[in-house]
């Protein structure tokens, strides 16, 4: 009974999002419903593949499944991860039969925002980002971009 009450209180606060830090100025929110797993891995766990676009970091073997690992900041034309990074923070997203490992500077944790706080990104962000966003949430000192995982997974440039 106590668990049910605490869950209903959380539900009233808003939908859960995984908060990802792309760089010191950019925060991305990833809907938890499409997040499969979060990892902090050594860079040696990725197998680099030749002749791939620069935002592809390589292949990740996790729980007997192979995932493409993508530098999310570079993919979105924001900022790239450091090349000599010893560890990667990874969020694995999935839908139906597709999955992808998104590498970011840091996974900040889970946060909640009510649906009514979400605004259209059209007048707020660069046009190149809009196809990959569900919206944005402006705060006093921060603009949170809400990623559309389906749009990322269906991006033509990722169909390899």
Short mmCIF file of N, CA and C in Angstrom, two decimals:
data_model
loop_
_atom_site.label_atom_id
_atom_site.label_comp_id
_atom_site.label_asym_id
_atom_site.label_seq_id
_atom_site.Cartn_x
_atom_site.Cartn_y
_atom_site.Cartn_z
N UNK A 1 0.82 -1.20 0.00
CA UNK A 1 0.00 0.00 0.00
C UNK A 1 0.86 1.25 0.00
N UNK A 2 1.93 1.26 0.76
CA UNK A 2 2.82 2.42 0.82
C UNK A 2 3.47 2.65 -0.55
N UNK A 3 3.90 1.58 -1.23
CA UNK A 3 4.51 1.72 -2.56
C UNK A 3 3.54 2.34 -3.55
N UNK A 4 2.30 1.93 -3.53
CA UNK A 4 1.30 2.47 -4.43
C UNK A 4 1.11 3.96 -4.21
N UNK A 5 1.07 4.37 -2.96
CA UNK A 5 0.92 5.79 -2.65
C UNK A 5 2.12 6.59 -3.14
N UNK A 6 3.32 6.09 -2.90
CA UNK A 6 4.50 6.83 -3.33
C UNK A 6 4.57 6.90 -4.85
N UNK A 7 4.16 5.84 -5.54
CA UNK A 7 4.14 5.87 -7.00
C UNK A 7 3.12 6.86 -7.53
N UNK A 8 1.96 6.94 -6.89
CA UNK A 8 0.95 7.89 -7.34
C UNK A 8 1.41 9.33 -7.10
N UNK A 9 2.14 9.58 -6.03
CA UNK A 9 2.68 10.92 -5.78
C UNK A 9 3.72 11.27 -6.83
N UNK A 10 4.58 10.31 -7.19
CA UNK A 10 5.58 10.55 -8.23
C UNK A 10 4.92 10.82 -9.57
N UNK A 11 3.86 10.12 -9.87
CA UNK A 11 3.16 10.29 -11.13
C UNK A 11 2.63 11.71 -11.25
N UNK A 12 2.17 12.27 -10.15
CA UNK A 12 1.64 13.62 -10.15
C UNK A 12 2.72 14.66 -10.41
N UNK A 13 3.96 14.35 -10.05
CA UNK A 13 5.07 15.28 -10.24
C UNK A 13 5.43 15.40 -11.71
N UNK A 14 5.29 14.36 -12.47
CA UNK A 14 5.60 14.42 -13.90
C UNK A 14 6.17 13.11 -14.43
N UNK A 15 6.42 13.13 -15.73
CA UNK A 15 6.97 11.95 -16.41
C UNK A 15 8.46 11.85 -16.14
N UNK A 16 8.99 10.62 -16.03
CA UNK A 16 10.42 10.45 -15.75
C UNK A 16 11.27 10.58 -17.02
N UNK A 17 12.39 11.27 -16.86
CA UNK A 17 13.36 11.45 -17.94
C UNK A 17 14.76 11.18 -17.40
N UNK A 18 15.59 10.57 -18.22
CA UNK A 18 16.99 10.40 -17.89
C UNK A 18 17.70 11.68 -18.34
N UNK A 19 18.40 12.31 -17.42
CA UNK A 19 19.05 13.58 -17.72
C UNK A 19 20.50 13.31 -18.14
N UNK A 20 20.82 13.71 -19.39
CA UNK A 20 22.13 13.48 -19.96
C UNK A 20 22.85 14.81 -20.17
N UNK A 21 24.11 14.85 -19.81
CA UNK A 21 24.91 16.06 -20.03
C UNK A 21 25.76 15.86 -21.27
N UNK A 22 25.52 16.72 -22.28
CA UNK A 22 26.30 16.66 -23.52
C UNK A 22 27.60 17.44 -23.34
N UNK A 23 27.50 18.63 -22.79
CA UNK A 23 28.66 19.46 -22.43
C UNK A 23 28.23 20.35 -21.27
N UNK A 24 29.08 21.27 -20.87
CA UNK A 24 28.78 22.07 -19.68
C UNK A 24 27.53 22.95 -19.85
N UNK A 25 27.10 23.18 -21.08
CA UNK A 25 25.95 24.06 -21.33
C UNK A 25 24.71 23.34 -21.83
N UNK A 26 24.83 22.07 -22.19
CA UNK A 26 23.72 21.38 -22.85
C UNK A 26 23.27 20.16 -22.07
N UNK A 27 21.98 20.15 -21.72
CA UNK A 27 21.35 19.02 -21.04
C UNK A 27 20.26 18.45 -21.95
N UNK A 28 20.25 17.14 -22.07
CA UNK A 28 19.25 16.44 -22.87
C UNK A 28 18.42 15.58 -21.93
N UNK A 29 17.12 15.54 -22.15
CA UNK A 29 16.25 14.65 -21.39
C UNK A 29 15.81 13.52 -22.31
N UNK A 30 15.98 12.32 -21.84
CA UNK A 30 15.62 11.12 -22.59
C UNK A 30 14.46 10.44 -21.90
N UNK A 31 13.30 10.27 -22.58
CA UNK A 31 12.16 9.61 -21.93
C UNK A 31 12.55 8.22 -21.42
N UNK A 32 12.23 7.94 -20.17
CA UNK A 32 12.61 6.67 -19.56
C UNK A 32 11.92 5.48 -20.21
N UNK A 33 10.77 5.69 -20.83
CA UNK A 33 10.05 4.57 -21.43
C UNK A 33 10.84 3.92 -22.56
N UNK A 34 11.77 4.63 -23.15
CA UNK A 34 12.56 4.08 -24.25
C UNK A 34 14.01 3.81 -23.85
N UNK A 35 14.31 3.96 -22.58
CA UNK A 35 15.67 3.74 -22.09
C UNK A 35 15.76 2.32 -21.56
N UNK A 36 16.67 1.57 -22.12
CA UNK A 36 16.81 0.17 -21.73
C UNK A 36 17.80 -0.02 -20.59
N UNK A 37 18.93 0.70 -20.67
CA UNK A 37 19.99 0.48 -19.70
C UNK A 37 20.93 1.69 -19.69
N UNK A 38 21.57 1.92 -18.55
CA UNK A 38 22.57 2.98 -18.42
C UNK A 38 23.85 2.33 -17.93
N UNK A 39 24.97 2.70 -18.57
CA UNK A 39 26.26 2.09 -18.26
C UNK A 39 27.35 3.15 -18.15
N UNK A 40 28.38 2.82 -17.40
CA UNK A 40 29.62 3.58 -17.42
C UNK A 40 30.69 2.56 -17.77
N UNK A 41 31.25 2.67 -18.98
CA UNK A 41 32.15 1.62 -19.47
C UNK A 41 33.53 2.20 -19.81
N UNK A 42 34.57 1.38 -19.72
CA UNK A 42 35.86 1.83 -20.21
C UNK A 42 35.83 1.91 -21.74
N UNK A 43 36.54 2.85 -22.30
CA UNK A 43 36.54 3.02 -23.75
C UNK A 43 37.05 1.77 -24.46
N UNK A 44 37.84 0.96 -23.79
CA UNK A 44 38.37 -0.27 -24.40
C UNK A 44 37.28 -1.29 -24.70
N UNK A 45 36.08 -1.13 -24.12
CA UNK A 45 34.97 -2.06 -24.40
C UNK A 45 34.34 -1.83 -25.76
N UNK A 46 34.66 -0.71 -26.40
CA UNK A 46 34.12 -0.44 -27.73
C UNK A 46 35.08 -0.94 -28.79
N UNK A 47 34.54 -1.59 -29.79
CA UNK A 47 35.33 -2.04 -30.93
C UNK A 47 35.16 -1.04 -32.05
N UNK A 48 36.23 -0.32 -32.36
CA UNK A 48 36.20 0.70 -33.39
C UNK A 48 36.06 0.05 -34.76
N UNK A 49 35.20 0.61 -35.59
CA UNK A 49 34.97 0.10 -36.94
C UNK A 49 35.49 1.12 -37.95
N UNK A 50 36.25 0.67 -38.94
CA UNK A 50 36.78 1.61 -39.93
C UNK A 50 35.71 2.10 -40.90
N UNK A 51 35.98 3.23 -41.53
CA UNK A 51 35.13 3.80 -42.60
C UNK A 51 33.71 4.12 -42.15
N UNK A 52 33.57 4.56 -40.92
CA UNK A 52 32.26 4.94 -40.39
C UNK A 52 32.23 6.45 -40.21
N UNK A 53 31.03 7.05 -40.21
CA UNK A 53 30.95 8.49 -39.91
C UNK A 53 31.60 8.78 -38.56
N UNK A 54 32.11 10.01 -38.37
CA UNK A 54 32.88 10.31 -37.15
C UNK A 54 32.10 10.23 -35.84
N UNK A 55 30.77 10.29 -35.88
CA UNK A 55 30.02 10.21 -34.62
C UNK A 55 29.83 8.78 -34.15
N UNK A 56 30.16 7.78 -34.99
CA UNK A 56 30.12 6.38 -34.56
C UNK A 56 31.38 6.09 -33.74
N UNK A 57 31.21 5.67 -32.52
CA UNK A 57 32.35 5.35 -31.66
C UNK A 57 32.79 3.91 -31.84
N UNK A 58 31.87 3.03 -32.20
CA UNK A 58 32.20 1.62 -32.39
C UNK A 58 31.05 0.73 -31.97
N UNK A 59 31.38 -0.54 -31.77
CA UNK A 59 30.40 -1.54 -31.37
C UNK A 59 30.58 -1.88 -29.90
N UNK A 60 29.47 -2.07 -29.22
CA UNK A 60 29.46 -2.43 -27.80
C UNK A 60 28.77 -3.77 -27.64
N UNK A 61 29.44 -4.70 -26.96
CA UNK A 61 28.85 -5.99 -26.64
C UNK A 61 28.38 -5.92 -25.20
N UNK A 62 27.06 -5.96 -25.02
CA UNK A 62 26.47 -5.87 -23.68
C UNK A 62 25.41 -6.95 -23.52
N UNK A 63 25.61 -7.81 -22.58
CA UNK A 63 24.66 -8.90 -22.29
C UNK A 63 24.36 -9.72 -23.54
N UNK A 64 25.41 -10.09 -24.25
CA UNK A 64 25.34 -10.92 -25.47
C UNK A 64 24.56 -10.27 -26.60
N UNK A 65 24.46 -8.95 -26.59
CA UNK A 65 23.86 -8.20 -27.69
C UNK A 65 24.87 -7.18 -28.17
N UNK A 66 24.84 -6.90 -29.45
CA UNK A 66 25.76 -5.94 -30.05
C UNK A 66 24.99 -4.66 -30.36
N UNK A 67 25.53 -3.52 -29.92
CA UNK A 67 24.92 -2.21 -30.14
C UNK A 67 25.94 -1.29 -30.82
N UNK A 68 25.46 -0.48 -31.75
CA UNK A 68 26.29 0.61 -32.25
C UNK A 68 26.33 1.67 -31.16
N UNK A 69 27.51 2.20 -30.89
CA UNK A 69 27.67 3.29 -29.93
C UNK A 69 27.90 4.58 -30.71
N UNK A 70 27.11 5.60 -30.38
CA UNK A 70 27.14 6.87 -31.09
C UNK A 70 27.44 8.00 -30.09
N UNK A 71 28.32 8.91 -30.47
CA UNK A 71 28.57 10.12 -29.70
C UNK A 71 27.37 11.03 -29.93
N UNK A 72 26.45 11.12 -28.96
CA UNK A 72 25.20 11.85 -29.14
C UNK A 72 25.43 13.33 -29.44
N UNK A 73 26.34 13.95 -28.73
CA UNK A 73 26.62 15.36 -28.97
C UNK A 73 27.11 15.62 -30.39
N UNK A 74 27.99 14.78 -30.87
CA UNK A 74 28.51 14.91 -32.24
C UNK A 74 27.40 14.65 -33.26
N UNK A 75 26.59 13.63 -33.01
CA UNK A 75 25.47 13.30 -33.90
C UNK A 75 24.51 14.49 -34.05
N UNK A 76 24.27 15.19 -32.94
CA UNK A 76 23.35 16.34 -32.94
C UNK A 76 24.04 17.65 -33.33
N UNK A 77 25.31 17.58 -33.72
CA UNK A 77 26.10 18.76 -34.08
C UNK A 77 26.20 19.75 -32.93
N UNK A 78 26.36 19.25 -31.71
CA UNK A 78 26.50 20.11 -30.54
C UNK A 78 27.97 20.19 -30.12
N UNK A 79 28.49 19.12 -29.55
CA UNK A 79 29.91 19.04 -29.21
C UNK A 79 30.28 17.57 -29.10
N UNK A 80 31.53 17.28 -29.40
CA UNK A 80 32.00 15.89 -29.40
C UNK A 80 32.63 15.52 -28.07
N UNK A 81 32.61 14.24 -27.79
CA UNK A 81 33.32 13.74 -26.62
C UNK A 81 34.83 13.82 -26.88
N UNK A 82 35.60 13.88 -25.81
CA UNK A 82 37.06 13.90 -25.95
C UNK A 82 37.52 12.56 -26.52
N UNK A 83 38.46 12.62 -27.46
CA UNK A 83 38.95 11.39 -28.09
C UNK A 83 39.72 10.49 -27.12
N UNK A 84 40.37 11.08 -26.13
CA UNK A 84 41.16 10.29 -25.19
C UNK A 84 40.39 9.94 -23.92
N UNK A 85 39.09 9.95 -24.02
CA UNK A 85 38.22 9.68 -22.87
C UNK A 85 38.42 8.23 -22.39
N UNK A 86 38.79 8.02 -21.11
CA UNK A 86 39.00 6.65 -20.63
C UNK A 86 37.70 5.88 -20.38
N UNK A 87 36.60 6.61 -20.11
CA UNK A 87 35.30 5.98 -19.83
C UNK A 87 34.20 6.70 -20.61
N UNK A 88 33.17 5.96 -20.92
CA UNK A 88 31.99 6.54 -21.58
C UNK A 88 30.77 6.31 -20.70
N UNK A 89 29.94 7.32 -20.61
CA UNK A 89 28.62 7.16 -20.01
C UNK A 89 27.67 6.84 -21.15
N UNK A 90 26.95 5.76 -21.05
CA UNK A 90 26.13 5.23 -22.14
C UNK A 90 24.68 5.06 -21.68
N UNK A 91 23.76 5.48 -22.54
CA UNK A 91 22.34 5.18 -22.34
C UNK A 91 21.90 4.38 -23.56
N UNK A 92 21.38 3.21 -23.34
CA UNK A 92 20.92 2.37 -24.45
C UNK A 92 19.42 2.62 -24.63
N UNK A 93 19.06 3.05 -25.86
CA UNK A 93 17.65 3.28 -26.18
C UNK A 93 17.18 2.16 -27.09
N UNK A 94 15.87 1.92 -27.07
CA UNK A 94 15.33 0.84 -27.89
C UNK A 94 13.89 1.14 -28.29
N UNK A 95 13.51 0.55 -29.39
CA UNK A 95 12.11 0.52 -29.82
C UNK A 95 11.95 -0.67 -30.75
N UNK A 96 10.90 -1.36 -30.58
CA UNK A 96 10.63 -2.56 -31.37
C UNK A 96 11.89 -3.40 -31.56
N UNK A 97 12.48 -3.38 -32.78
CA UNK A 97 13.63 -4.24 -33.06
C UNK A 97 14.94 -3.47 -33.17
N UNK A 98 14.93 -2.17 -32.91
CA UNK A 98 16.15 -1.38 -33.02
C UNK A 98 16.62 -0.95 -31.64
N UNK A 99 17.93 -0.84 -31.51
CA UNK A 99 18.53 -0.34 -30.27
C UNK A 99 19.81 0.38 -30.63
N UNK A 100 20.20 1.32 -29.77
CA UNK A 100 21.39 2.13 -30.03
C UNK A 100 21.96 2.58 -28.69
N UNK A 101 23.29 2.61 -28.60
CA UNK A 101 23.97 3.09 -27.40
C UNK A 101 24.37 4.54 -27.63
N UNK A 102 23.88 5.44 -26.78
CA UNK A 102 24.19 6.86 -26.88
C UNK A 102 25.25 7.21 -25.85
N UNK A 103 26.40 7.68 -26.31
CA UNK A 103 27.48 8.07 -25.41
C UNK A 103 27.40 9.57 -25.14
N UNK A 104 27.51 9.93 -23.87
CA UNK A 104 27.43 11.34 -23.46
C UNK A 104 28.54 11.62 -22.44
N UNK A 105 28.72 12.89 -22.13
CA UNK A 105 29.73 13.27 -21.15
C UNK A 105 29.41 12.70 -19.77
N UNK A 106 28.12 12.79 -19.39
CA UNK A 106 27.74 12.32 -18.06
C UNK A 106 26.24 12.04 -18.00
N UNK A 107 25.86 10.98 -17.32
CA UNK A 107 24.46 10.71 -17.02
C UNK A 107 24.21 11.31 -15.64
N UNK A 108 23.29 12.27 -15.59
CA UNK A 108 23.05 13.03 -14.37
C UNK A 108 22.05 12.35 -13.43
N UNK A 109 21.22 11.46 -13.95
CA UNK A 109 20.22 10.80 -13.12
C UNK A 109 18.83 10.97 -13.71
N UNK A 110 17.83 10.65 -12.93
CA UNK A 110 16.44 10.71 -13.37
C UNK A 110 15.80 11.97 -12.79
N UNK A 111 15.06 12.67 -13.63
CA UNK A 111 14.32 13.84 -13.21
C UNK A 111 12.90 13.72 -13.75
N UNK A 112 12.00 14.49 -13.21
CA UNK A 112 10.60 14.44 -13.65
C UNK A 112 10.12 15.84 -14.01
N UNK A 113 9.34 15.89 -15.08
CA UNK A 113 8.73 17.15 -15.51
C UNK A 113 7.29 16.86 -15.92
N UNK A 114 6.36 17.72 -15.52
CA UNK A 114 4.97 17.55 -15.98
C UNK A 114 4.87 17.89 -17.47
N UNK A 115 3.97 17.24 -18.13
CA UNK A 115 3.75 17.40 -19.57
C UNK A 115 3.48 18.86 -19.95
N UNK A 116 2.80 19.60 -19.10
CA UNK A 116 2.43 20.98 -19.43
C UNK A 116 3.63 21.94 -19.45
N UNK A 117 4.78 21.53 -18.93
CA UNK A 117 5.97 22.38 -18.97
C UNK A 117 6.71 22.28 -20.31
N UNK A 118 6.37 21.29 -21.10
CA UNK A 118 7.07 21.07 -22.37
C UNK A 118 6.58 22.08 -23.40
N UNK A 119 7.54 22.74 -24.05
CA UNK A 119 7.24 23.73 -25.08
C UNK A 119 7.78 23.28 -26.42
N UNK A 120 7.33 23.92 -27.48
CA UNK A 120 7.82 23.64 -28.82
C UNK A 120 9.26 24.13 -28.96
N UNK A 121 10.11 23.36 -29.62
CA UNK A 121 11.50 23.80 -29.78
C UNK A 121 11.72 24.73 -30.97
N UNK A 122 10.69 24.99 -31.78
CA UNK A 122 10.87 25.70 -33.04
C UNK A 122 11.52 27.07 -32.92
N UNK A 123 11.14 27.87 -31.97
CA UNK A 123 11.72 29.21 -31.86
C UNK A 123 12.90 29.25 -30.90
N UNK A 124 13.26 28.11 -30.33
CA UNK A 124 14.27 28.08 -29.28
C UNK A 124 15.61 27.49 -29.71
N UNK A 125 15.59 26.48 -30.57
CA UNK A 125 16.82 25.77 -30.94
C UNK A 125 17.08 25.85 -32.44
N UNK A 126 18.29 25.45 -32.83
CA UNK A 126 18.66 25.43 -34.24
C UNK A 126 17.78 24.45 -35.02
N UNK A 127 17.53 24.79 -36.27
CA UNK A 127 16.64 23.98 -37.12
C UNK A 127 17.13 22.54 -37.28
N UNK A 128 18.44 22.32 -37.27
CA UNK A 128 18.99 20.97 -37.43
C UNK A 128 18.68 20.03 -36.29
N UNK A 129 18.38 20.57 -35.12
CA UNK A 129 18.06 19.75 -33.95
C UNK A 129 16.59 19.33 -33.90
N UNK A 130 15.73 20.13 -34.48
CA UNK A 130 14.28 19.95 -34.34
C UNK A 130 13.78 18.56 -34.73
N UNK A 131 14.28 17.94 -35.80
CA UNK A 131 13.76 16.59 -36.12
C UNK A 131 14.02 15.54 -35.04
N UNK A 132 14.97 15.80 -34.16
CA UNK A 132 15.34 14.82 -33.13
C UNK A 132 14.79 15.17 -31.75
N UNK A 133 13.92 16.17 -31.69
CA UNK A 133 13.39 16.60 -30.39
C UNK A 133 11.88 16.44 -30.30
N UNK A 134 11.40 16.14 -29.09
CA UNK A 134 9.97 16.14 -28.79
C UNK A 134 9.54 17.50 -28.29
N UNK A 135 10.48 18.27 -27.76
CA UNK A 135 10.19 19.59 -27.23
C UNK A 135 11.34 20.07 -26.38
N UNK A 136 11.09 21.12 -25.61
CA UNK A 136 12.10 21.64 -24.70
C UNK A 136 11.43 22.18 -23.45
N UNK A 137 12.20 22.30 -22.39
CA UNK A 137 11.71 22.82 -21.12
C UNK A 137 12.66 23.93 -20.68
N UNK A 138 12.24 25.18 -20.84
CA UNK A 138 13.10 26.27 -20.37
C UNK A 138 13.02 26.40 -18.85
N UNK A 139 14.17 26.55 -18.23
CA UNK A 139 14.28 26.79 -16.80
C UNK A 139 15.02 28.11 -16.61
N UNK A 140 15.16 28.56 -15.37
CA UNK A 140 15.81 29.84 -15.11
C UNK A 140 17.18 29.95 -15.76
N UNK A 141 18.03 28.98 -15.51
CA UNK A 141 19.41 29.04 -16.01
C UNK A 141 19.74 27.95 -17.01
N UNK A 142 18.77 27.18 -17.41
CA UNK A 142 19.03 26.00 -18.24
C UNK A 142 17.89 25.75 -19.20
N UNK A 143 18.23 25.30 -20.39
CA UNK A 143 17.23 24.85 -21.36
C UNK A 143 17.41 23.35 -21.51
N UNK A 144 16.39 22.59 -21.16
CA UNK A 144 16.44 21.14 -21.31
C UNK A 144 15.83 20.77 -22.66
N UNK A 145 16.56 20.01 -23.45
CA UNK A 145 16.06 19.53 -24.73
C UNK A 145 15.55 18.11 -24.54
N UNK A 146 14.32 17.85 -24.97
CA UNK A 146 13.74 16.51 -24.81
C UNK A 146 13.94 15.74 -26.11
N UNK A 147 14.76 14.72 -26.04
CA UNK A 147 15.12 13.91 -27.19
C UNK A 147 13.95 13.03 -27.63
N UNK A 148 13.81 12.84 -28.92
CA UNK A 148 12.83 11.91 -29.47
C UNK A 148 13.59 10.65 -29.87
N UNK A 149 13.62 9.63 -29.02
CA UNK A 149 14.40 8.42 -29.31
C UNK A 149 14.00 7.74 -30.61
N UNK A 150 12.71 7.73 -30.93
CA UNK A 150 12.24 7.14 -32.19
C UNK A 150 12.89 7.83 -33.39
N UNK A 151 12.96 9.15 -33.35
CA UNK A 151 13.56 9.90 -34.46
C UNK A 151 15.04 9.58 -34.59
N UNK A 152 15.73 9.42 -33.47
CA UNK A 152 17.15 9.05 -33.51
C UNK A 152 17.29 7.66 -34.15
N UNK A 153 16.52 6.70 -33.64
CA UNK A 153 16.62 5.33 -34.14
C UNK A 153 16.26 5.20 -35.62
N UNK A 154 15.37 6.06 -36.09
CA UNK A 154 14.93 6.01 -37.49
C UNK A 154 15.72 6.93 -38.42
N UNK A 155 16.71 7.64 -37.89
CA UNK A 155 17.50 8.57 -38.70
C UNK A 155 18.16 7.82 -39.86
N UNK A 156 18.00 8.38 -41.06
CA UNK A 156 18.54 7.73 -42.26
C UNK A 156 20.05 7.54 -42.18
N UNK A 157 20.74 8.46 -41.56
CA UNK A 157 22.20 8.38 -41.48
C UNK A 157 22.67 7.22 -40.60
N UNK A 158 21.79 6.69 -39.76
CA UNK A 158 22.14 5.55 -38.91
C UNK A 158 21.80 4.19 -39.55
N UNK A 159 21.14 4.19 -40.66
CA UNK A 159 20.79 2.93 -41.34
C UNK A 159 22.01 2.40 -42.09
N UNK A 160 22.76 1.60 -41.37
CA UNK A 160 24.00 1.07 -41.95
C UNK A 160 23.89 -0.42 -42.15
#
